[in-house]
mmCIF file of C-alpha atoms and ligand atoms in Angstrom:
data_model
loop_
_atom_site.group_PDB
_atom_site.id
_atom_site.type_symbol
_atom_site.label_atom_id
_atom_site.label_comp_id
_atom_site.label_asym_id
_atom_site.label_seq_id
_atom_site.Cartn_x
_atom_site.Cartn_y
_atom_site.Cartn_z
ATOM 1 C CA MET H 30 6.036 18.566 17.837
ATOM 2 C CA PRO H 31 3.988 15.309 17.031
ATOM 3 C CA ILE H 32 0.759 16.216 14.909
ATOM 4 C CA SER H 33 -2.241 16.060 17.519
ATOM 5 C CA THR H 34 -5.345 14.393 16.283
ATOM 6 C CA ASP H 35 -8.468 12.478 16.960
ATOM 7 C CA VAL H 36 -7.828 9.679 14.781
ATOM 8 C CA VAL H 37 -4.996 8.102 12.599
ATOM 9 C CA ILE H 38 -5.896 5.589 10.066
ATOM 10 C CA ILE H 39 -3.082 3.348 9.335
ATOM 11 C CA GLY H 40 -3.617 1.964 5.666
ATOM 12 C CA ALA H 41 -5.276 3.734 2.763
ATOM 13 C CA GLY H 42 -6.848 0.647 1.106
ATOM 14 C CA PRO H 43 -10.429 0.851 0.342
ATOM 15 C CA ALA H 44 -11.376 0.249 4.103
ATOM 16 C CA GLY H 45 -8.827 3.116 5.302
ATOM 17 C CA LEU H 46 -10.405 5.196 2.651
ATOM 18 C CA PHE H 47 -14.008 4.671 3.478
ATOM 19 C CA GLN H 48 -13.164 4.941 7.124
ATOM 20 C CA VAL H 49 -12.343 8.780 6.440
ATOM 21 C CA PHE H 50 -15.943 8.977 5.107
ATOM 22 C CA GLU H 51 -17.611 7.336 7.852
ATOM 23 C CA LEU H 52 -15.673 9.496 10.408
ATOM 24 C CA GLY H 53 -16.280 12.679 8.492
ATOM 25 C CA LEU H 54 -20.026 12.027 8.841
ATOM 26 C CA LEU H 55 -19.518 12.207 12.471
ATOM 27 C CA ASP H 56 -17.445 15.349 12.220
ATOM 28 C CA ILE H 57 -14.248 13.717 13.067
ATOM 29 C CA HIS H 58 -11.028 14.517 10.987
ATOM 30 C CA ALA H 59 -8.563 11.775 10.150
ATOM 31 C CA HIS H 60 -4.893 11.562 9.195
ATOM 32 C CA VAL H 61 -4.292 8.798 7.061
ATOM 33 C CA VAL H 62 -0.672 7.027 6.732
ATOM 34 C CA ASP H 63 0.396 4.421 4.061
ATOM 35 C CA SER H 64 3.608 2.737 3.423
ATOM 36 C CA LEU H 65 2.950 3.053 -0.416
ATOM 37 C CA PRO H 66 3.530 6.200 -2.212
ATOM 38 C CA ARG H 67 -0.176 6.168 -3.534
ATOM 39 C CA VAL H 68 -3.491 5.312 -2.151
ATOM 40 C CA GLY H 69 -5.613 2.084 -2.756
ATOM 41 C CA GLY H 70 -3.855 -0.764 -1.096
ATOM 42 C CA GLN H 71 -4.348 -4.143 -2.921
ATOM 43 C CA CYS H 72 -7.093 -2.752 -5.451
ATOM 44 C CA ALA H 73 -4.340 -0.249 -6.820
ATOM 45 C CA GLU H 74 -1.271 -2.202 -6.130
ATOM 46 C CA LEU H 75 -2.212 -5.520 -7.108
ATOM 47 C CA TYR H 76 -4.974 -5.599 -9.649
ATOM 48 C CA PRO H 77 -5.963 -1.995 -10.759
ATOM 49 C CA ASP H 78 -7.423 -3.112 -14.071
ATOM 50 C CA LYS H 79 -9.469 -6.013 -13.011
ATOM 51 C CA PRO H 80 -13.247 -5.678 -12.759
ATOM 52 C CA ILE H 81 -14.959 -6.117 -9.446
ATOM 53 C CA TYR H 82 -18.553 -7.323 -9.432
ATOM 54 C CA ASP H 83 -19.456 -7.399 -5.834
ATOM 55 C CA ILE H 84 -19.559 -3.693 -4.847
ATOM 56 C CA PRO H 85 -23.239 -2.629 -4.147
ATOM 57 C CA ALA H 86 -24.966 -0.633 -6.920
ATOM 58 C CA TYR H 87 -21.947 -1.061 -9.236
ATOM 59 C CA PRO H 88 -22.592 -4.176 -11.443
ATOM 60 C CA VAL H 89 -19.005 -3.884 -12.491
ATOM 61 C CA ILE H 90 -16.401 -1.315 -11.521
ATOM 62 C CA GLY H 91 -12.567 -1.459 -12.066
ATOM 63 C CA ALA H 92 -10.475 -1.676 -8.984
ATOM 64 C CA GLN H 93 -8.766 1.605 -9.682
ATOM 65 C CA GLN H 94 -11.968 3.219 -10.697
ATOM 66 C CA LEU H 95 -13.260 2.253 -7.044
ATOM 67 C CA ILE H 96 -10.347 3.817 -5.448
ATOM 68 C CA ASP H 97 -10.807 7.025 -7.560
ATOM 69 C CA ARG H 98 -14.651 7.009 -6.728
ATOM 70 C CA LEU H 99 -13.740 6.483 -2.945
ATOM 71 C CA LEU H 100 -11.343 9.583 -3.229
ATOM 72 C CA GLU H 101 -14.013 11.751 -4.631
ATOM 73 C CA GLN H 102 -16.472 10.632 -2.033
ATOM 74 C CA ILE H 103 -14.122 11.628 0.894
ATOM 75 C CA LYS H 104 -12.889 14.956 -0.468
ATOM 76 C CA PRO H 105 -15.437 17.145 1.628
ATOM 77 C CA PHE H 106 -13.717 15.718 4.698
ATOM 78 C CA GLU H 107 -10.094 16.794 3.587
ATOM 79 C CA PRO H 108 -8.283 14.023 5.055
ATOM 80 C CA GLN H 109 -4.551 14.521 5.395
ATOM 81 C CA PHE H 110 -2.554 11.801 3.676
ATOM 82 C CA HIS H 111 1.071 10.809 4.819
ATOM 83 C CA LEU H 112 2.274 8.405 2.056
ATOM 84 C CA GLY H 113 5.340 6.549 1.560
ATOM 85 C CA GLN H 114 5.849 5.883 4.973
ATOM 86 C CA ALA H 115 4.869 2.992 7.412
ATOM 87 C CA VAL H 116 3.960 3.436 11.078
ATOM 88 C CA THR H 117 6.423 1.423 13.074
ATOM 89 C CA ARG H 118 5.727 2.512 16.421
ATOM 90 C CA LEU H 119 2.376 2.639 18.125
ATOM 91 C CA GLU H 120 2.527 3.176 21.977
ATOM 92 C CA PRO H 121 -0.098 3.908 24.427
ATOM 93 C CA GLN H 122 0.511 6.936 26.694
ATOM 94 C CA PRO H 123 -0.470 7.296 30.354
ATOM 95 C CA ASN H 124 -3.060 9.797 29.430
ATOM 96 C CA GLY H 125 -4.906 7.237 27.459
ATOM 97 C CA ARG H 126 -3.818 8.713 24.049
ATOM 98 C CA PHE H 127 -1.468 6.947 21.497
ATOM 99 C CA HIS H 128 1.974 7.989 20.287
ATOM 100 C CA LEU H 129 2.839 6.816 16.712
ATOM 101 C CA VAL H 130 5.895 7.087 14.543
ATOM 102 C CA THR H 131 6.530 6.565 11.115
ATOM 103 C CA THR H 132 9.536 5.548 9.073
ATOM 104 C CA ARG H 133 9.872 9.202 7.871
ATOM 105 C CA GLY H 134 9.891 10.454 11.335
ATOM 106 C CA THR H 135 6.309 11.751 11.392
ATOM 107 C CA GLU H 136 5.018 11.694 14.828
ATOM 108 C CA PHE H 137 1.341 11.722 15.962
ATOM 109 C CA ASP H 138 -0.396 12.303 19.432
ATOM 110 C CA ALA H 139 -3.756 10.569 18.652
ATOM 111 C CA ALA H 140 -6.824 9.838 20.911
ATOM 112 C CA THR H 141 -7.643 6.824 18.784
ATOM 113 C CA VAL H 142 -6.137 4.816 15.960
ATOM 114 C CA ILE H 143 -7.677 2.727 13.182
ATOM 115 C CA ILE H 144 -5.630 0.022 11.734
ATOM 116 C CA ALA H 145 -6.693 -0.621 8.165
ATOM 117 C CA ALA H 146 -3.616 -2.273 7.099
ATOM 118 C CA GLY H 147 -4.898 -5.209 4.976
ATOM 119 C CA LEU H 148 -2.235 -7.953 4.739
ATOM 120 C CA GLY H 149 0.340 -5.617 6.113
ATOM 121 C CA ALA H 150 2.700 -3.005 4.683
ATOM 122 C CA PHE H 151 3.944 -3.644 1.215
ATOM 123 C CA GLN H 152 7.553 -3.951 0.935
ATOM 124 C CA PRO H 153 9.840 -4.717 -1.976
ATOM 125 C CA ARG H 154 10.464 -8.426 -2.736
ATOM 126 C CA LYS H 155 14.231 -8.960 -1.550
ATOM 127 C CA LEU H 156 17.105 -10.714 -3.613
ATOM 128 C CA ARG H 157 17.711 -13.689 -1.146
ATOM 129 C CA ALA H 158 20.792 -15.249 -2.745
ATOM 130 C CA PRO H 159 23.811 -16.161 -0.874
ATOM 131 C CA GLY H 160 25.854 -13.106 -0.082
ATOM 132 C CA ALA H 161 23.020 -10.560 -0.835
ATOM 133 C CA GLU H 162 22.465 -9.544 2.522
ATOM 134 C CA ASP H 163 25.983 -7.924 3.001
ATOM 135 C CA PHE H 164 25.064 -5.632 0.064
ATOM 136 C CA ASN H 165 21.617 -4.840 0.435
ATOM 137 C CA ASP H 166 20.964 -1.111 -0.097
ATOM 138 C CA ARG H 167 24.894 -0.553 -0.928
ATOM 139 C CA ASN H 168 25.036 -2.219 -4.218
ATOM 140 C CA ILE H 169 21.711 -4.040 -4.293
ATOM 141 C CA HIS H 170 18.902 -1.707 -4.503
ATOM 142 C CA TYR H 171 15.004 -1.708 -4.564
ATOM 143 C CA GLN H 172 14.361 1.585 -5.987
ATOM 144 C CA ILE H 173 16.007 4.300 -8.093
ATOM 145 C CA GLY H 174 16.175 7.694 -6.539
ATOM 146 C CA ASP H 175 18.191 9.760 -8.825
ATOM 147 C CA ALA H 176 18.715 8.233 -12.168
ATOM 148 C CA ALA H 177 21.453 10.554 -13.124
ATOM 149 C CA GLN H 178 23.814 8.863 -10.349
ATOM 150 C CA LEU H 179 23.666 5.837 -12.584
ATOM 151 C CA ALA H 180 25.233 7.400 -15.539
ATOM 152 C CA GLY H 181 28.480 5.625 -16.426
ATOM 153 C CA LYS H 182 27.877 2.549 -14.301
ATOM 154 C CA ASN H 183 27.539 -1.003 -15.158
ATOM 155 C CA ILE H 184 24.063 -2.226 -14.011
ATOM 156 C CA ILE H 185 21.906 -5.097 -13.779
ATOM 157 C CA ILE H 186 18.090 -4.860 -13.535
ATOM 158 C CA LEU H 187 16.168 -7.900 -12.255
ATOM 159 C CA GLY H 188 12.625 -8.275 -13.122
ATOM 160 C CA GLY H 189 10.060 -8.716 -15.857
ATOM 161 C CA GLY H 190 7.214 -6.625 -14.879
ATOM 162 C CA ASP H 191 6.621 -2.812 -15.860
ATOM 163 C CA SER H 192 8.976 -1.263 -13.295
ATOM 164 C CA ALA H 193 11.836 -3.389 -14.564
ATOM 165 C CA LEU H 194 11.073 -2.479 -18.211
ATOM 166 C CA ASP H 195 10.514 1.058 -17.724
ATOM 167 C CA TRP H 196 13.776 1.499 -15.978
ATOM 168 C CA THR H 197 15.620 -0.601 -18.427
ATOM 169 C CA LEU H 198 14.293 1.508 -21.404
ATOM 170 C CA GLU H 199 15.138 4.825 -19.456
ATOM 171 C CA LEU H 200 18.706 3.874 -18.271
ATOM 172 C CA TYR H 201 20.277 1.874 -21.149
ATOM 173 C CA ASP H 202 21.665 4.789 -22.761
ATOM 174 C CA LYS H 203 22.890 6.484 -19.603
ATOM 175 C CA ALA H 204 24.569 3.621 -18.014
ATOM 176 C CA ALA H 205 28.021 2.119 -19.221
ATOM 177 C CA SER H 206 26.285 -1.394 -19.567
ATOM 178 C CA LEU H 207 22.829 -2.677 -18.749
ATOM 179 C CA THR H 208 21.887 -6.247 -18.477
ATOM 180 C CA LEU H 209 18.358 -7.160 -17.857
ATOM 181 C CA VAL H 210 17.906 -10.501 -16.168
ATOM 182 C CA HIS H 211 14.530 -12.196 -15.936
ATOM 183 C CA ARG H 212 13.810 -15.697 -15.035
ATOM 184 C CA ARG H 213 11.838 -16.653 -18.210
ATOM 185 C CA VAL H 214 11.201 -15.521 -21.819
ATOM 186 C CA GLU H 215 7.581 -14.341 -21.120
ATOM 187 C CA TYR H 216 7.240 -10.729 -19.494
ATOM 188 C CA ARG H 217 4.495 -9.345 -17.519
ATOM 189 C CA ALA H 218 5.331 -5.718 -18.666
ATOM 190 C CA GLN H 219 3.463 -4.023 -21.511
ATOM 191 C CA PRO H 220 4.094 -5.824 -24.841
ATOM 192 C CA ALA H 221 5.347 -2.326 -26.244
ATOM 193 C CA SER H 222 7.828 -2.017 -23.613
ATOM 194 C CA VAL H 223 9.154 -5.571 -24.340
ATOM 195 C CA LYS H 224 9.262 -5.103 -28.204
ATOM 196 C CA LYS H 225 11.291 -2.040 -27.644
ATOM 197 C CA MET H 226 13.637 -3.726 -25.196
ATOM 198 C CA ARG H 227 14.127 -6.686 -27.547
ATOM 199 C CA LYS H 228 14.951 -4.394 -30.438
ATOM 200 C CA LEU H 229 17.745 -2.528 -28.276
ATOM 201 C CA ALA H 230 18.974 -5.960 -27.177
ATOM 202 C CA ALA H 231 19.300 -7.113 -30.861
ATOM 203 C CA ALA H 232 21.174 -3.923 -31.808
ATOM 204 C CA GLY H 233 23.495 -4.518 -28.851
ATOM 205 C CA GLU H 234 22.436 -1.450 -26.803
ATOM 206 C CA LEU H 235 21.783 -3.709 -23.712
ATOM 207 C CA ILE H 236 21.744 -7.450 -22.810
ATOM 208 C CA GLU H 237 18.702 -9.505 -22.261
ATOM 209 C CA PHE H 238 19.522 -12.595 -20.139
ATOM 210 C CA HIS H 239 17.117 -15.426 -18.867
ATOM 211 C CA GLY H 240 17.989 -17.185 -15.923
ATOM 212 C CA MET H 241 18.032 -17.269 -12.004
ATOM 213 C CA VAL H 242 20.257 -15.665 -9.661
ATOM 214 C CA ARG H 243 22.495 -18.226 -7.706
ATOM 215 C CA GLU H 244 24.700 -16.073 -5.662
ATOM 216 C CA VAL H 245 26.242 -12.705 -5.257
ATOM 217 C CA ILE H 246 29.874 -12.539 -6.378
ATOM 218 C CA ALA H 247 32.309 -10.438 -4.002
ATOM 219 C CA GLN H 248 36.214 -10.095 -3.711
ATOM 220 C CA ASP H 249 37.754 -8.608 -0.831
ATOM 221 C CA GLY H 250 34.482 -7.511 0.612
ATOM 222 C CA GLU H 251 33.642 -5.613 -2.387
ATOM 223 C CA PHE H 252 30.777 -6.137 -4.698
ATOM 224 C CA ARG H 253 31.588 -7.518 -8.096
ATOM 225 C CA GLY H 254 28.174 -8.880 -9.712
ATOM 226 C CA LEU H 255 26.036 -11.879 -9.896
ATOM 227 C CA ARG H 256 26.431 -15.595 -10.639
ATOM 228 C CA VAL H 257 23.253 -16.469 -12.612
ATOM 229 C CA ALA H 258 22.211 -19.985 -14.165
ATOM 230 C CA ASP H 259 20.673 -20.024 -17.417
ATOM 231 C CA ASP H 260 17.656 -22.382 -18.247
ATOM 232 C CA LYS H 261 19.880 -25.127 -19.386
ATOM 233 C CA GLY H 262 21.941 -25.014 -16.171
ATOM 234 C CA GLY H 263 24.879 -23.105 -17.583
ATOM 235 C CA ILE H 264 26.525 -20.902 -15.014
ATOM 236 C CA HIS H 265 27.421 -17.192 -15.925
ATOM 237 C CA ASP H 266 29.164 -14.411 -14.082
ATOM 238 C CA LEU H 267 27.724 -10.931 -14.622
ATOM 239 C CA GLU H 268 29.766 -8.196 -13.598
ATOM 240 C CA ALA H 269 28.219 -4.951 -12.330
ATOM 241 C CA ASP H 270 28.663 -1.909 -10.048
ATOM 242 C CA ASP H 271 25.037 -2.011 -8.871
ATOM 243 C CA VAL H 272 21.881 -4.423 -9.083
ATOM 244 C CA TYR H 273 18.404 -3.158 -9.143
ATOM 245 C CA VAL H 274 15.660 -5.482 -8.047
ATOM 246 C CA PHE H 275 12.382 -4.954 -9.516
ATOM 247 C CA TRP H 276 10.413 -8.153 -8.219
ATOM 248 C CA GLY H 277 7.367 -6.432 -6.924
ATOM 249 C CA LEU H 278 6.098 -5.975 -3.670
ATOM 250 C CA SER H 279 4.898 -8.127 -0.878
ATOM 251 C CA PRO H 280 2.690 -7.320 2.130
ATOM 252 C CA ASN H 281 4.430 -7.936 5.602
ATOM 253 C CA LEU H 282 2.506 -7.590 8.970
ATOM 254 C CA GLY H 283 5.767 -6.230 10.259
ATOM 255 C CA PRO H 284 5.745 -3.979 13.244
ATOM 256 C CA ILE H 285 1.785 -4.423 13.987
ATOM 257 C CA ALA H 286 2.755 -7.831 15.390
ATOM 258 C CA ASP H 287 4.814 -5.954 18.272
ATOM 259 C CA TRP H 288 2.159 -3.586 19.323
ATOM 260 C CA SER H 289 0.801 -5.938 22.156
ATOM 261 C CA LEU H 290 -2.591 -6.461 20.353
ATOM 262 C CA GLU H 291 -4.266 -9.945 20.545
ATOM 263 C CA ILE H 292 -3.470 -11.616 17.301
ATOM 264 C CA GLU H 293 -4.925 -14.624 15.613
ATOM 265 C CA LYS H 294 -3.434 -16.056 12.690
ATOM 266 C CA ARG H 295 -1.618 -12.781 11.679
ATOM 267 C CA GLN H 296 -4.918 -10.981 12.170
ATOM 268 C CA LEU H 297 -5.948 -8.615 14.825
ATOM 269 C CA ARG H 298 -8.894 -9.954 17.034
ATOM 270 C CA VAL H 299 -11.724 -7.278 17.209
ATOM 271 C CA ASP H 300 -15.513 -7.290 18.705
ATOM 272 C CA THR H 301 -18.177 -7.144 16.103
ATOM 273 C CA GLU H 302 -20.032 -4.136 17.811
ATOM 274 C CA GLN H 303 -17.443 -1.436 17.140
ATOM 275 C CA PHE H 304 -14.342 -3.376 15.804
ATOM 276 C CA GLN H 305 -12.134 -2.532 18.609
ATOM 277 C CA THR H 306 -9.018 -4.539 19.083
ATOM 278 C CA SER H 307 -8.020 -5.833 22.653
ATOM 279 C CA LEU H 308 -6.603 -2.456 23.307
ATOM 280 C CA PRO H 309 -9.402 0.273 24.071
ATOM 281 C CA GLY H 310 -8.938 3.168 21.667
ATOM 282 C CA ILE H 311 -7.309 0.960 18.933
ATOM 283 C CA PHE H 312 -9.730 -0.267 16.174
ATOM 284 C CA ALA H 313 -9.151 -2.513 13.168
ATOM 285 C CA VAL H 314 -11.191 -2.734 9.871
ATOM 286 C CA GLY H 315 -10.722 -4.455 6.678
ATOM 287 C CA ASP H 316 -8.445 -7.537 5.783
ATOM 288 C CA ILE H 317 -6.277 -7.094 9.005
ATOM 289 C CA ASN H 318 -8.960 -7.995 11.413
ATOM 290 C CA THR H 319 -10.775 -11.283 12.356
ATOM 291 C CA TYR H 320 -13.803 -12.280 14.281
ATOM 292 C CA PRO H 321 -16.201 -15.101 13.934
ATOM 293 C CA GLY H 322 -17.427 -15.332 10.261
ATOM 294 C CA LYS H 323 -14.948 -12.790 8.980
ATOM 295 C CA LYS H 324 -14.867 -12.691 4.986
ATOM 296 C CA LYS H 325 -11.937 -10.740 3.431
ATOM 297 C CA LEU H 326 -13.968 -8.640 1.085
ATOM 298 C CA ILE H 327 -14.126 -5.125 0.360
ATOM 299 C CA LEU H 328 -17.958 -4.956 1.320
ATOM 300 C CA SER H 329 -17.030 -6.255 4.818
ATOM 301 C CA GLY H 330 -14.279 -3.469 5.428
ATOM 302 C CA PHE H 331 -17.120 -0.854 4.533
ATOM 303 C CA HIS H 332 -19.465 -2.090 7.120
ATOM 304 C CA GLU H 333 -16.763 -2.497 9.719
ATOM 305 C CA ALA H 334 -15.669 1.116 8.911
ATOM 306 C CA ALA H 335 -19.184 2.367 9.608
ATOM 307 C CA LEU H 336 -19.397 0.839 13.084
ATOM 308 C CA ALA H 337 -15.759 1.662 13.950
ATOM 309 C CA ALA H 338 -16.517 5.373 13.551
ATOM 310 C CA PHE H 339 -19.244 5.255 16.053
ATOM 311 C CA GLY H 340 -16.798 3.253 18.423
ATOM 312 C CA VAL H 341 -14.277 6.184 17.832
ATOM 313 C CA GLN H 342 -16.803 8.671 18.551
ATOM 314 C CA LYS H 343 -17.895 6.980 21.929
ATOM 315 C CA HIS H 344 -14.163 6.694 22.859
ATOM 316 C CA ILE H 345 -13.525 10.353 22.070
ATOM 317 C CA ASP H 346 -16.483 11.558 23.933
ATOM 318 C CA PRO H 347 -18.195 8.840 26.028
ATOM 319 C CA GLY H 348 -20.845 11.284 27.374
ATOM 320 C CA LYS H 349 -22.400 12.382 24.078
ATOM 321 C CA ARG H 350 -25.554 10.849 22.886
ATOM 322 C CA VAL H 351 -25.235 10.280 19.043
ATOM 323 C CA PHE H 352 -28.145 9.732 16.789
ATOM 324 C CA LEU H 353 -28.156 8.072 13.551
ATOM 325 C CA GLN H 354 -28.770 10.489 10.623
ATOM 326 C CA TYR H 355 -29.684 10.001 7.260
ATOM 327 C CA THR H 356 -27.391 11.597 4.612
ATOM 328 C CA THR H 357 -30.547 11.972 2.370
ATOM 329 C CA THR H 358 -32.528 14.268 4.888
ATOM 330 C CA SER H 359 -30.322 15.443 7.610
ATOM 331 C CA PRO H 360 -29.133 19.355 7.310
ATOM 332 C CA ILE H 361 -26.202 18.306 9.693
ATOM 333 C CA MET H 362 -24.985 15.768 7.314
ATOM 334 C CA HIS H 363 -25.575 17.971 4.213
ATOM 335 C CA LYS H 364 -23.352 20.693 6.190
ATOM 336 C CA ARG H 365 -20.545 18.214 6.794
ATOM 337 C CA LEU H 366 -20.849 16.870 3.204
ATOM 338 C CA GLY H 367 -20.264 20.542 2.164
ATOM 339 C CA LEU H 368 -23.783 20.779 0.538
ATOM 340 C CA GLU H 369 -25.448 24.215 0.330
ATOM 341 C CA SER H 370 -28.684 22.705 0.488
ATOM 342 C CA ALA H 371 -30.433 19.175 0.039
ATOM 343 C CA PRO H 372 -28.974 17.526 -3.010
ATOM 344 C CA GLN H 373 -31.250 18.192 -5.974
ATOM 345 C CA LYS H 374 -31.955 15.424 -8.682
ATOM 346 C CA ASP H 375 -29.524 16.838 -11.121
ATOM 347 C CA ASP H 376 -26.683 16.476 -8.583
ATOM 348 C CA MET H 377 -27.223 12.657 -8.488
ATOM 349 C CA ALA H 378 -25.096 10.037 -10.288
ATOM 350 C CA LYS H 379 -25.871 9.885 -13.805
ATOM 351 C CA PRO H 380 -25.532 6.574 -15.857
ATOM 352 C CA GLU H 381 -22.043 6.160 -17.135
HETATM 353 P P1 FAD Y 10 -5.426 -3.335 1.763
HETATM 354 O O1 FAD Y 10 -6.209 -2.998 0.395
HETATM 355 O O2 FAD Y 10 -4.393 -4.341 1.862
HETATM 356 O O3 FAD Y 10 -4.618 -1.963 2.247
HETATM 357 C C1 FAD Y 10 -3.915 -1.934 3.175
HETATM 358 C C2 FAD Y 10 -3.035 -0.786 3.241
HETATM 359 O O4 FAD Y 10 -2.387 -0.539 4.525
HETATM 360 C C3 FAD Y 10 -1.951 -0.985 2.113
HETATM 361 O O5 FAD Y 10 -1.843 0.077 1.214
HETATM 362 C C4 FAD Y 10 -0.500 -1.104 3.015
HETATM 363 O O6 FAD Y 10 0.471 -0.461 2.337
HETATM 364 C C5 FAD Y 10 -1.002 -0.340 4.231
HETATM 365 N N1 FAD Y 10 -0.313 -0.681 5.306
HETATM 366 C C6 FAD Y 10 -0.141 -1.858 6.032
HETATM 367 N N2 FAD Y 10 0.643 -1.765 7.073
HETATM 368 C C7 FAD Y 10 1.049 -0.450 7.198
HETATM 369 C C8 FAD Y 10 1.815 0.118 8.207
HETATM 370 N N3 FAD Y 10 2.358 -0.380 9.134
HETATM 371 N N4 FAD Y 10 2.087 1.702 8.067
HETATM 372 C C9 FAD Y 10 1.418 2.361 6.911
HETATM 373 N N5 FAD Y 10 0.769 1.466 6.027
HETATM 374 C C10 FAD Y 10 0.461 0.359 6.150
HETATM 375 N N6 FAD Y 10 -12.404 -8.166 -2.587
HETATM 376 C C11 FAD Y 10 -13.806 -8.080 -3.084
HETATM 377 O O7 FAD Y 10 -14.568 -7.586 -2.323
HETATM 378 N N7 FAD Y 10 -14.136 -8.199 -4.290
HETATM 379 C C12 FAD Y 10 -13.283 -8.871 -5.418
HETATM 380 O O8 FAD Y 10 -13.796 -9.041 -6.514
HETATM 381 C C13 FAD Y 10 -11.960 -8.764 -4.824
HETATM 382 N N8 FAD Y 10 -10.898 -9.162 -5.837
HETATM 383 C C14 FAD Y 10 -9.613 -9.281 -5.423
HETATM 384 C C15 FAD Y 10 -8.644 -9.735 -6.465
HETATM 385 C C16 FAD Y 10 -7.359 -9.869 -6.167
HETATM 386 C C17 FAD Y 10 -6.350 -10.207 -7.378
HETATM 387 C C18 FAD Y 10 -7.007 -9.471 -4.750
HETATM 388 C C19 FAD Y 10 -5.384 -9.702 -4.559
HETATM 389 C C20 FAD Y 10 -7.902 -9.181 -3.756
HETATM 390 C C21 FAD Y 10 -9.317 -8.973 -4.250
HETATM 391 N N9 FAD Y 10 -10.200 -8.713 -3.254
HETATM 392 C C22 FAD Y 10 -11.414 -8.676 -3.673
HETATM 393 C C23 FAD Y 10 -9.935 -8.510 -1.704
HETATM 394 C C24 FAD Y 10 -9.655 -7.029 -1.606
HETATM 395 O O9 FAD Y 10 -8.834 -6.490 -2.535
HETATM 396 C C25 FAD Y 10 -9.257 -6.729 -0.090
HETATM 397 O O10 FAD Y 10 -10.384 -7.401 0.648
HETATM 398 C C26 FAD Y 10 -9.264 -5.327 -0.005
HETATM 399 O O11 FAD Y 10 -8.132 -4.717 -0.574
HETATM 400 C C27 FAD Y 10 -8.963 -5.108 1.696
HETATM 401 O O12 FAD Y 10 -8.785 -3.733 1.925
HETATM 402 P P2 FAD Y 10 -8.074 -3.181 3.157
HETATM 403 O O13 FAD Y 10 -8.212 -1.674 3.013
HETATM 404 O O14 FAD Y 10 -8.557 -3.844 4.432
HETATM 405 O O15 FAD Y 10 -6.707 -3.524 2.935
#
């Protein structure tokens, strides 16, 4: 049975998270889906430790810290998260509702949808060398499910970031052989991990190799390994049973482009009154939308989320008159925020 709900929010970046809050103030509960296994969108995925200087009332805040604060702020509204799954289908129904399906088979029957999908769903960067397509998800993998299954295998890990180095250190003594291939001598991973890996390479526990993958080696349709060029142009054949690629994630608009919504330069066109797309009942906030003067800033996403919430309210219950209420003084808002009574001075944020 599909989950029946007033709203599905696609994307748990800063815009999607703040959307939960703005809907919650109007007493609307939301389900939130994200293709990544954790919330936070670009902030958590691309720059968690970087400081942000243009969030109102925070002269400076770390990107992950901002996400943690948003999660704290939306807690009273108990959003239901469906992580690690991308929404692939969004179909309008004859009764005006929407049917959504995710990559894990979760189905929703929603009155409205808010697309807060940023630059698109984050997906692993693929190995595109000649011959790779034949072995994607057979011998060439982009994640490790059960590390125990790699025991006794000859494996190659591609990458120079934390995931590549963490898995190298985890697997070198379980695999029959492990070769770490990175295109240059410098790594993006934690210096301590790099130091440890180099020590193990010097002791012959694993192989560290610098070069670029040229092609996949196959024989009689069976995977044999990778042909790799070193930085002096020398060609080396590295034999392996399996390859694990950790080249990071790149965003992909993917299925959103097929949902018959008006698109301009890979963004969804919206109005600026309620941030509704070309299909009534489907709204879009944050980096995914476009309108005259649009700026891809977190601040813009927050403003859009506030107005989209009123748009959703109007779509769900067109006859209802909704009055703007201040969170400081409205008893209804206090109730929705889970406050017993008006907040006291002591409840308010203290300097950190
Ligand atoms: P995102 O953060 O992109 O989140 C979208 C989420 O939707 C993702 O998690 C994605 O996995 C998910 N998704 C997409 N498609 C699907 C699907 N089909 N199914 C399920 N999930 C899906 N902005 C500022 O205001 N100030 C700054 O200082 C600043 N610094 C930045 C520094 C860097 C290095 C970068 C890269 C960006 C910076 N930005 C900054 C921009 C800011 O991060 C974005 O504007 C913001 O993240 C947009 O938020 P969002 O919620 O719209 O989208």
